[in-house]
Short mmCIF file of C-alpha atoms in Angstrom, two decimals:
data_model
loop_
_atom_site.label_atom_id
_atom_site.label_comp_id
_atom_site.label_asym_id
_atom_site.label_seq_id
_atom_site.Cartn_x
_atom_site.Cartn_y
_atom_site.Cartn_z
CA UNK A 289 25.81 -25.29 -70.72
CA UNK A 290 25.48 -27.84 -68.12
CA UNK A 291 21.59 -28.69 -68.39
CA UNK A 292 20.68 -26.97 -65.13
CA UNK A 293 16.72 -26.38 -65.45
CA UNK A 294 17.50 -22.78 -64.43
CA UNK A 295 19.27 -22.39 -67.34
CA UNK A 296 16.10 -23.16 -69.85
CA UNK A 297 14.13 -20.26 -71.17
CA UNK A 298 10.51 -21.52 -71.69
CA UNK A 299 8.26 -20.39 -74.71
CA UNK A 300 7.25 -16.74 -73.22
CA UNK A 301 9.47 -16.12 -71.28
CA UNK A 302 12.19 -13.70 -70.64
CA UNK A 303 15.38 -14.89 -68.60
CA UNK A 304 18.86 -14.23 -68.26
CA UNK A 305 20.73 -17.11 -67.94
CA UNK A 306 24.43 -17.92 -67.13
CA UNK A 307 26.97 -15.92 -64.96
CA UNK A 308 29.55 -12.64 -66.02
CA UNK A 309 30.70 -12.89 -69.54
CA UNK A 310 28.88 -15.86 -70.01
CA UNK A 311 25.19 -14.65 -69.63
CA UNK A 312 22.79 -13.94 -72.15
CA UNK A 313 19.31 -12.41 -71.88
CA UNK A 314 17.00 -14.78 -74.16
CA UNK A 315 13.50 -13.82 -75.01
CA UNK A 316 11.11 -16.60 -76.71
CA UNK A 317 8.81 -15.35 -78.35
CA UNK A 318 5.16 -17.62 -78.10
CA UNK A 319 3.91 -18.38 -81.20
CA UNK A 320 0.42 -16.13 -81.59
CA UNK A 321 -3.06 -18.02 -80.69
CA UNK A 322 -6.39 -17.85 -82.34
CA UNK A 323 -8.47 -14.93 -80.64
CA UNK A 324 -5.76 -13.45 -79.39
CA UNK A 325 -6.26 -14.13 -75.33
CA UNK A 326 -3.59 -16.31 -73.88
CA UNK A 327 -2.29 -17.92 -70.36
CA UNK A 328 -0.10 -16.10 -68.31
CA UNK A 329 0.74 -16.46 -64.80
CA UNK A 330 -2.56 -17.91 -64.32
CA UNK A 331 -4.61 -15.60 -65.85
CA UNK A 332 -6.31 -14.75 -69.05
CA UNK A 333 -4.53 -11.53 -70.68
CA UNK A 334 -4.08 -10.19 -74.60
CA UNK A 335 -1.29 -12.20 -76.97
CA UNK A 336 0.27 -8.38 -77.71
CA UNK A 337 0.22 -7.16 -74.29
CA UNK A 338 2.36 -10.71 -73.28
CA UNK A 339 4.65 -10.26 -75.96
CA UNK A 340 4.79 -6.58 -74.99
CA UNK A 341 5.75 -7.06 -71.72
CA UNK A 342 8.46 -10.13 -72.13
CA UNK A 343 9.99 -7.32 -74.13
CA UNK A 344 10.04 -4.47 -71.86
CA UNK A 345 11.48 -7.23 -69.55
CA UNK A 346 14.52 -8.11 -72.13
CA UNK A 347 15.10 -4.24 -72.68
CA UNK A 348 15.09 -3.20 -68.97
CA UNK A 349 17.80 -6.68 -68.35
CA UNK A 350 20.19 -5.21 -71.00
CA UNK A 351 19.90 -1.77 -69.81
CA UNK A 352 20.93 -3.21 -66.41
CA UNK A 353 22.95 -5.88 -66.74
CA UNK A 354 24.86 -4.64 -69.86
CA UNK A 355 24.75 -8.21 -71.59
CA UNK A 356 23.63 -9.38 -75.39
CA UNK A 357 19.75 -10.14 -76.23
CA UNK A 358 18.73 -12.79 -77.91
CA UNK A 359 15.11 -13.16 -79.03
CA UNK A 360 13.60 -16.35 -80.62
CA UNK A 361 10.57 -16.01 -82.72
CA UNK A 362 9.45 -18.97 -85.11
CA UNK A 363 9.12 -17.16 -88.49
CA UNK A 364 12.04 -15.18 -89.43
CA UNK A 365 11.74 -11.57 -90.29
CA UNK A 366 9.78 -10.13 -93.92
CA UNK A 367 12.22 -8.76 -96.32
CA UNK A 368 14.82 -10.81 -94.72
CA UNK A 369 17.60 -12.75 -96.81
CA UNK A 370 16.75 -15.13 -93.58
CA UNK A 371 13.23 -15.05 -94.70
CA UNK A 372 13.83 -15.94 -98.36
CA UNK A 373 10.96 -14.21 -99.90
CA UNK A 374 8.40 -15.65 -97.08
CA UNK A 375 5.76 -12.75 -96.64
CA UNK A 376 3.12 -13.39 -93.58
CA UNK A 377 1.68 -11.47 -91.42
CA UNK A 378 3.59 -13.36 -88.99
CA UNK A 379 6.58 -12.62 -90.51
CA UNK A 380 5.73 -8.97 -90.63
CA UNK A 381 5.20 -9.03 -86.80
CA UNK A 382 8.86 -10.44 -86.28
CA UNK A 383 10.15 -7.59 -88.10
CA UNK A 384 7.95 -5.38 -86.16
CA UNK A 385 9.22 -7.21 -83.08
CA UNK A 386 13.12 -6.55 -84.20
CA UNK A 387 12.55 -3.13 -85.52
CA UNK A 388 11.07 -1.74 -82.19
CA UNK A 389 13.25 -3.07 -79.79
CA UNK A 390 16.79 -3.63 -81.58
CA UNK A 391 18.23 -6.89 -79.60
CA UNK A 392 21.51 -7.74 -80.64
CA UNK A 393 20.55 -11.19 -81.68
CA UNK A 394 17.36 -12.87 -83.72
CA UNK A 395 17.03 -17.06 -83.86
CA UNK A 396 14.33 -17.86 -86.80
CA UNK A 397 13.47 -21.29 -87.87
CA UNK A 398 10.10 -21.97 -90.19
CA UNK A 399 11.57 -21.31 -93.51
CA UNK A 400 13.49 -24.31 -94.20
CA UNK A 401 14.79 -23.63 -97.32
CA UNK A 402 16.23 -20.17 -96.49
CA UNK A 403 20.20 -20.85 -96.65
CA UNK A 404 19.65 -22.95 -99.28
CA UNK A 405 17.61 -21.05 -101.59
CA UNK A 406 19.01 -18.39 -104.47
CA UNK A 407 18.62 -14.60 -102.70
CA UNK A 408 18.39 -16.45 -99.38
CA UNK A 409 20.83 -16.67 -96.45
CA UNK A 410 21.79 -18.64 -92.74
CA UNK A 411 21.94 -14.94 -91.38
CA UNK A 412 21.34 -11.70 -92.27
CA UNK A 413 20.79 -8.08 -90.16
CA UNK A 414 17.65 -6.11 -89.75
CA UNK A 415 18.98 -2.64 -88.75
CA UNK A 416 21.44 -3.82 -85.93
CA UNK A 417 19.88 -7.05 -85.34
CA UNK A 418 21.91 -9.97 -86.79
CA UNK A 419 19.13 -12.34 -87.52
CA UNK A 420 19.79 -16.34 -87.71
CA UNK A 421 18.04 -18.87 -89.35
CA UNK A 422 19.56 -22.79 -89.47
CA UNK A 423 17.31 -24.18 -92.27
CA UNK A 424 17.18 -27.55 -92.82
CA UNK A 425 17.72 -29.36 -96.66
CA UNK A 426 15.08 -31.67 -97.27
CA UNK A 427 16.38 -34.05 -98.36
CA UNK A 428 19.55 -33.39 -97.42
CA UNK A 429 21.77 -33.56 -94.32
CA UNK A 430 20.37 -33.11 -90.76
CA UNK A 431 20.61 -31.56 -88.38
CA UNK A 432 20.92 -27.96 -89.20
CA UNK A 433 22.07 -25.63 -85.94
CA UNK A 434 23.73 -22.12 -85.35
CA UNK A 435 25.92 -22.15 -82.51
CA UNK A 436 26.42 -18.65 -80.96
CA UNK A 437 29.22 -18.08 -79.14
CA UNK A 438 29.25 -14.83 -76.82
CA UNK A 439 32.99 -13.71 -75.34
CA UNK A 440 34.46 -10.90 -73.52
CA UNK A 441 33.90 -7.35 -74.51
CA UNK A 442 30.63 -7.80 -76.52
CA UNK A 443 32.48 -10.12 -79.02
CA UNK A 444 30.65 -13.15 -80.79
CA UNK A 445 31.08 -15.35 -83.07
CA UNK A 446 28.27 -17.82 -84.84
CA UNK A 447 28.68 -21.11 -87.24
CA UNK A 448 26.53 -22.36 -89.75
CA UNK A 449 26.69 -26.00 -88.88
CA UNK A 450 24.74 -28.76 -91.51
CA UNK A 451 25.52 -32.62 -90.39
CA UNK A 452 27.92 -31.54 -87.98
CA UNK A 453 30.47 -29.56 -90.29
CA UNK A 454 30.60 -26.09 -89.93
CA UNK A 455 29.74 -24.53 -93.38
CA UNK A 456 30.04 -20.67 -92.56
CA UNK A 457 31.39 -18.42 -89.67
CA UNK A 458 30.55 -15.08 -88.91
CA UNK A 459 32.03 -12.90 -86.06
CA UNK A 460 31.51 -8.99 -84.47
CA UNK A 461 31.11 -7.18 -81.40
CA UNK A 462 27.35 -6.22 -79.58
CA UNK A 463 27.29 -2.41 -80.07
CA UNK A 464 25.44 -1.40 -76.78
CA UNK A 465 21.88 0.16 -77.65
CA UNK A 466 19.52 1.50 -75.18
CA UNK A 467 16.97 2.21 -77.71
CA UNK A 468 13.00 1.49 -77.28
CA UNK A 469 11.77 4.02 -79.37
CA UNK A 470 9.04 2.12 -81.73
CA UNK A 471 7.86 0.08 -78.63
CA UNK A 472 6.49 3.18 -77.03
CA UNK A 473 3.00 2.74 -79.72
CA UNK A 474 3.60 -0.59 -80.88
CA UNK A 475 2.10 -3.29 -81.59
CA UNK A 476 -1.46 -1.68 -82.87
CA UNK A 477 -2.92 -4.67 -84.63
#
């Protein structure tokens, strides 16, 4: 967009962000802390409970505002062709993440090798999630980016791009989902 501060979406934070058909709810996920007590508004309050909430915040904007969810969390999700064999606990917590709260989009980064790797992919769906992840080929041609493109009617197309070509394309519609089911008792770790 235009570089309007408004329009940046902060690690933990939930926002939506652009006007009508183009506006998109993003949710970043923070990456977890030691101990498990972060920052928050100025005070001191549980990692899960945070991450809890900026997701009952991007569920409630969809419900209302009837526009696409994106969530960005660091390590892509386990079992994941986007994941390429990656298992963490970390990574089991994004799938968590995806699996209780269904948002139509998932940005993943941290496994470089991903798209590039046999079994592995740029993007790939957990339930109705279509999850993303760049990559980067080192060595090998920078940058790496997705760009997402959101249009009328719940369309969307994405592009794998690597050095500025576009190397893949992908398109499909956002299926409205009002479903929180899994969040109701999750996270328990």
């Amino acid at each position: 967009r235009d570089g309007n501060a408004s329009e940046f979406v902060r690690d933990g934070e939930t926002r939506h962000i652009g006007d009508g058909d183009d506006s998109v709810i993003v949710t970043t996920v923070p990456w977890p802390v030691s101990g498990g007590i972060i920052m928050a508004r100025g005070a001191k309050i549980s990692y899960l409970d945070h991450v809890k909430s900026l997701l009952h915040q991007g569920h409630a904007l969809r419900a209302k505002l009837s526009r696409p969810w994106v969530i960005l969390h660091h390590e892509p999700p386990i079992g994941s062709r986007v994941a390429s064999g990656y298992d963490t606990a970390e990574a089991a917590f994004s799938r968590r993440i995806i699996e209780a709260t269904n948002p139509d989009f998932s940005l993943h980064g941290h496994i470089h090798e991903a798209p590039h790797r046999q079994g592995g992919a740029w993007t790939d769906r957990v339930g109705r999630t279509v999850c993303f992840n760049a990559g980067q080929s080192l060595p090998g041609e920078l940058p790496h980016a997705i760009h997402l493109t959101l249009q009328p009617e719940h369309k969307w197309t994405a592009e794998w791009i690597v050095a500025g070509q576009t190397q893949d394309m992908l398109c499909g519609t956002c299926e409205p989902n009002d479903s929180l089911e899994l969040l109701q008792t999750w996270p328990h770790a």
